[in-house]
């Protein structure tokens, strides 16, 4: 089992719809969870961080964390073509210092 | 606030040659990371520094890769000799602290160096 798993996609949604990106992780003691957006040919850009169970909202983005199910998700409301990118889930595992374990990323395509 | 700086942005070398990458973290960030990202994969940590000390280099191929962070600010990553499989993007990131359930451990990435080994 991979430490952090994401569906590779591509996930295609129409403009204005809600995009839902999912991530599961293997270490129950993980304490920090991050979503990065990566445009083609660019470096990862931090868009959300979440540390406790529940929802965290920032503009059109909502991160959801369920530690019991070892599941973290990212919802993008009112999706725009400019949201088309690869979304990387990253987890800071227990006793790993600052090391982030990344999933392989989910490619999102928002169609006008 | 200036972000993480890296150079060069692109490098093409032949196998068995050597190459070096440079990183300057966000001012005040004590922790610096080097990641390798192969096309189609998520970044993989190569080495983590806390100030000028190594915290984690468990996935650094030490027979060919080396890194240093003198004076606890700038860092260089070197590959000698390079192999074809080293073709990747090398990303530098920095954070205020190393870990914990706090925003201070958020990692910010530089633009990366795209290495092609022929």
Short mmCIF file of C-alpha atoms in Angstrom, two decimals:
data_model
loop_
_atom_site.label_atom_id
_atom_site.label_comp_id
_atom_site.label_asym_id
_atom_site.label_seq_id
_atom_site.Cartn_x
_atom_site.Cartn_y
_atom_site.Cartn_z
CA UNK A 1 0.00 0.00 0.00
CA UNK A 2 1.32 3.42 -0.95
CA UNK A 3 1.75 5.89 1.87
CA UNK A 4 -0.34 8.54 0.09
CA UNK A 5 -2.73 7.63 -2.70
CA UNK A 6 -4.63 9.75 -5.16
CA UNK A 7 -6.57 8.94 -8.30
CA UNK A 8 -4.36 10.05 -11.17
CA UNK A 9 -7.33 11.16 -13.26
CA UNK A 10 -7.75 12.99 -15.43
CA UNK A 11 -10.81 14.41 -13.71
CA UNK A 12 -12.89 16.48 -16.07
CA UNK A 13 -15.57 18.88 -14.84
CA UNK A 14 -17.55 21.60 -16.61
CA UNK A 15 -16.94 25.24 -15.79
CA UNK A 16 -18.93 26.32 -12.73
CA UNK A 17 -19.19 22.80 -11.28
CA UNK A 18 -17.68 21.48 -8.05
CA UNK A 19 -14.47 19.50 -8.46
CA UNK A 20 -13.80 16.90 -5.77
CA UNK A 21 -10.28 15.58 -5.29
CA UNK A 22 -9.55 12.74 -2.90
CA UNK A 23 -6.53 11.43 -1.04
CA UNK A 24 -5.97 8.57 1.39
CA UNK A 25 -2.94 7.98 3.58
CA UNK A 26 -1.61 4.98 5.44
CA UNK A 27 -0.09 6.40 8.65
CA UNK A 28 -2.83 6.93 11.24
CA UNK A 29 -0.50 9.18 13.25
CA UNK A 30 -0.04 11.73 10.45
CA UNK A 31 -0.55 15.25 11.70
CA UNK A 32 -0.31 17.72 8.82
CA UNK A 33 -2.01 17.63 5.44
CA UNK A 34 -1.49 19.85 2.44
CA UNK A 35 -2.85 20.42 -1.03
CA UNK A 36 -0.57 21.80 -3.71
CA UNK A 37 -1.53 22.94 -7.19
CA UNK A 38 0.98 22.37 -9.98
CA UNK A 39 0.54 23.85 -13.42
CA UNK A 40 2.32 22.11 -16.28
CA UNK A 41 6.00 23.03 -16.27
CA UNK A 42 5.74 24.90 -12.96
CA UNK A 43 6.57 24.08 -9.37
CA UNK A 44 3.99 23.09 -6.71
CA UNK A 45 2.08 25.96 -5.12
CA UNK A 46 0.58 25.56 -1.65
CA UNK A 47 -3.15 26.22 -1.69
CA UNK A 48 -4.47 24.60 1.50
CA UNK A 49 -3.20 23.16 4.75
CA UNK A 50 -5.31 21.34 7.35
CA UNK A 51 -4.39 19.92 10.72
CA UNK A 52 -7.60 18.93 12.52
CA UNK A 53 -10.71 16.96 11.62
CA UNK A 54 -13.42 18.79 9.77
CA UNK A 55 -13.62 21.37 7.05
CA UNK A 56 -11.41 24.35 6.31
CA UNK A 57 -12.58 26.88 3.76
CA UNK A 58 -10.53 29.45 1.84
CA UNK A 59 -12.35 31.22 -0.95
CA UNK A 60 -13.53 28.65 -3.49
CA UNK A 61 -11.44 25.90 -1.87
CA UNK A 62 -12.52 23.63 0.98
CA UNK A 63 -10.27 21.01 2.51
CA UNK A 64 -11.88 18.18 4.46
CA UNK A 65 -10.01 15.92 6.87
CA UNK A 66 -11.24 12.69 8.44
CA UNK A 67 -8.43 11.14 10.48
CA UNK A 68 -10.51 8.12 11.50
CA UNK A 69 -10.95 7.19 7.84
CA UNK A 70 -7.44 8.45 6.93
CA UNK A 71 -8.93 10.56 4.21
CA UNK A 72 -8.41 14.11 3.06
CA UNK A 73 -10.19 15.84 0.22
CA UNK A 74 -10.22 19.13 -1.64
CA UNK A 75 -13.37 20.68 -3.06
CA UNK A 76 -13.16 23.44 -5.62
CA UNK A 77 -16.43 25.35 -6.02
CA UNK A 78 -17.35 27.26 -9.18
CA UNK A 79 -14.49 25.61 -11.07
CA UNK A 80 -12.77 27.78 -13.65
CA UNK A 81 -10.62 26.80 -16.65
CA UNK A 82 -7.71 28.41 -14.78
CA UNK A 83 -8.10 25.69 -12.13
CA UNK A 84 -6.95 23.11 -14.69
CA UNK A 85 -3.76 21.70 -13.18
CA UNK A 86 -2.41 18.72 -11.26
CA UNK A 87 -3.34 18.71 -7.58
CA UNK A 88 -0.89 17.08 -5.21
CA UNK A 89 -1.85 15.78 -1.79
CA UNK A 90 1.01 15.82 0.74
CA UNK A 91 1.13 14.34 4.21
CA UNK A 92 3.56 14.93 7.06
CA UNK A 93 3.92 11.48 8.59
CA UNK A 94 4.37 10.79 12.27
CA UNK A 95 7.97 10.95 13.47
CA UNK A 96 9.25 12.03 10.05
CA UNK A 97 10.25 15.59 10.94
CA UNK A 98 9.25 17.93 8.17
CA UNK A 99 9.31 15.31 5.45
CA UNK A 100 6.29 15.41 3.18
CA UNK A 101 5.07 12.33 1.38
CA UNK A 102 3.31 13.25 -1.84
CA UNK A 103 0.69 11.40 -3.77
CA UNK A 104 1.16 11.08 -7.51
CA UNK A 105 -1.28 13.90 -8.14
CA UNK A 106 -4.71 14.18 -9.76
CA UNK A 107 -4.95 15.98 -13.07
CA UNK A 108 -7.98 18.26 -13.19
CA UNK A 109 -9.40 19.62 -16.43
CA UNK A 110 -12.13 22.26 -16.30
CA UNK A 111 -13.96 22.54 -19.59
CA UNK A 112 -15.45 25.92 -20.63
CA UNK B 1 8.39 38.83 0.64
CA UNK B 2 10.73 37.13 -1.81
CA UNK B 3 10.13 33.46 -2.46
CA UNK B 4 12.55 30.59 -2.75
CA UNK B 5 15.16 31.23 -5.42
CA UNK B 6 16.83 28.52 -7.48
CA UNK B 7 19.35 28.43 -10.28
CA UNK B 8 19.87 27.42 -12.95
CA UNK B 9 16.34 26.91 -14.26
CA UNK B 10 17.41 24.42 -16.90
CA UNK B 11 20.48 22.25 -17.36
CA UNK B 12 21.39 19.72 -20.02
CA UNK B 13 24.41 17.49 -19.45
CA UNK B 14 25.75 14.20 -20.69
CA UNK B 15 25.84 11.13 -18.49
CA UNK B 16 28.86 10.87 -16.20
CA UNK B 17 29.20 14.65 -16.08
CA UNK B 18 28.69 16.60 -12.88
CA UNK B 19 26.14 19.32 -12.13
CA UNK B 20 25.31 21.61 -9.23
CA UNK B 21 22.12 23.38 -8.24
CA UNK B 22 21.75 26.37 -5.94
CA UNK B 23 18.92 27.37 -3.62
CA UNK B 24 18.24 30.43 -1.50
CA UNK B 25 15.29 29.91 0.89
CA UNK B 26 12.73 32.42 2.11
CA UNK B 27 14.35 34.78 4.58
CA UNK B 28 14.09 33.49 8.13
CA UNK B 29 13.18 29.93 7.16
CA UNK B 30 15.29 27.53 9.19
CA UNK B 31 14.37 24.38 7.32
CA UNK B 32 15.37 23.67 3.74
CA UNK B 33 14.42 20.70 1.61
CA UNK B 34 15.58 19.29 -1.72
CA UNK B 35 13.03 17.21 -3.63
CA UNK B 36 13.32 15.27 -6.87
CA UNK B 37 10.26 15.18 -9.11
CA UNK B 38 10.21 12.73 -11.99
CA UNK B 39 7.65 13.37 -14.71
CA UNK B 40 4.22 12.11 -13.74
CA UNK B 41 5.11 11.60 -10.06
CA UNK B 42 4.90 13.61 -6.89
CA UNK B 43 8.06 15.15 -5.44
CA UNK B 44 10.30 12.87 -3.40
CA UNK B 45 12.43 14.21 -0.56
CA UNK B 46 16.17 13.86 -1.08
CA UNK B 47 17.51 15.76 1.91
CA UNK B 48 16.28 18.04 4.70
CA UNK B 49 18.37 20.62 6.56
CA UNK B 50 17.55 22.29 9.83
CA UNK B 51 19.76 25.41 9.85
CA UNK B 52 23.05 23.92 8.63
CA UNK B 53 22.53 20.40 9.98
CA UNK B 54 21.16 17.41 8.09
CA UNK B 55 17.87 16.09 9.51
CA UNK B 56 17.00 13.46 6.90
CA UNK B 57 19.04 12.20 3.96
CA UNK B 58 17.70 8.66 3.93
CA UNK B 59 16.66 8.83 0.27
CA UNK B 60 19.71 10.65 -1.04
CA UNK B 61 21.84 8.41 -3.33
CA UNK B 62 25.01 9.22 -1.47
CA UNK B 63 27.31 7.52 -3.96
CA UNK B 64 26.56 10.29 -6.46
CA UNK B 65 24.55 13.01 -4.74
CA UNK B 66 25.82 15.46 -2.15
CA UNK B 67 24.36 18.56 -0.57
CA UNK B 68 25.48 21.22 1.83
CA UNK B 69 24.03 24.24 3.55
CA UNK B 70 26.89 26.31 4.80
CA UNK B 71 26.02 29.12 7.21
CA UNK B 72 22.46 27.84 7.42
CA UNK B 73 21.10 29.85 4.50
CA UNK B 74 21.93 28.98 0.88
CA UNK B 75 22.27 25.37 -0.19
CA UNK B 76 23.82 23.49 -3.08
CA UNK B 77 22.94 20.05 -4.39
CA UNK B 78 25.51 18.25 -6.53
CA UNK B 79 25.33 15.18 -8.72
CA UNK B 80 28.55 13.48 -9.75
CA UNK B 81 28.53 11.49 -11.97
CA UNK B 82 25.06 11.92 -13.45
CA UNK B 83 23.03 9.02 -14.79
CA UNK B 84 20.22 9.00 -17.32
CA UNK B 85 17.70 8.28 -14.55
CA UNK B 86 18.64 11.52 -12.81
CA UNK B 87 16.66 13.43 -15.43
CA UNK B 88 14.03 15.19 -13.34
CA UNK B 89 13.06 18.50 -11.83
CA UNK B 90 14.97 19.34 -8.65
CA UNK B 91 12.87 21.40 -6.30
CA UNK B 92 14.03 23.35 -3.29
CA UNK B 93 11.54 24.20 -0.55
CA UNK B 94 11.73 25.96 2.79
CA UNK B 95 9.67 26.29 5.95
CA UNK B 96 9.91 28.16 9.24
CA UNK B 97 10.00 24.97 11.28
CA UNK B 98 10.30 21.28 10.52
CA UNK B 99 7.09 19.74 11.75
CA UNK B 100 4.05 20.00 13.95
CA UNK B 101 0.38 20.71 13.48
CA UNK B 102 0.98 24.36 12.76
CA UNK B 103 1.17 26.62 9.76
CA UNK B 104 4.81 27.27 10.59
CA UNK B 105 5.73 23.98 8.91
CA UNK B 106 4.14 24.90 5.59
CA UNK B 107 6.64 24.31 2.81
CA UNK B 108 7.03 26.73 -0.09
CA UNK B 109 8.73 25.66 -3.29
CA UNK B 110 11.10 27.45 -5.59
CA UNK B 111 10.71 27.34 -9.40
CA UNK B 112 12.87 24.22 -9.72
CA UNK B 113 15.74 23.18 -11.97
CA UNK B 114 14.87 20.94 -14.88
CA UNK B 115 17.78 18.56 -15.47
CA UNK B 116 18.13 16.55 -18.66
CA UNK B 117 20.85 13.89 -18.78
CA UNK B 118 21.68 12.67 -22.28
#
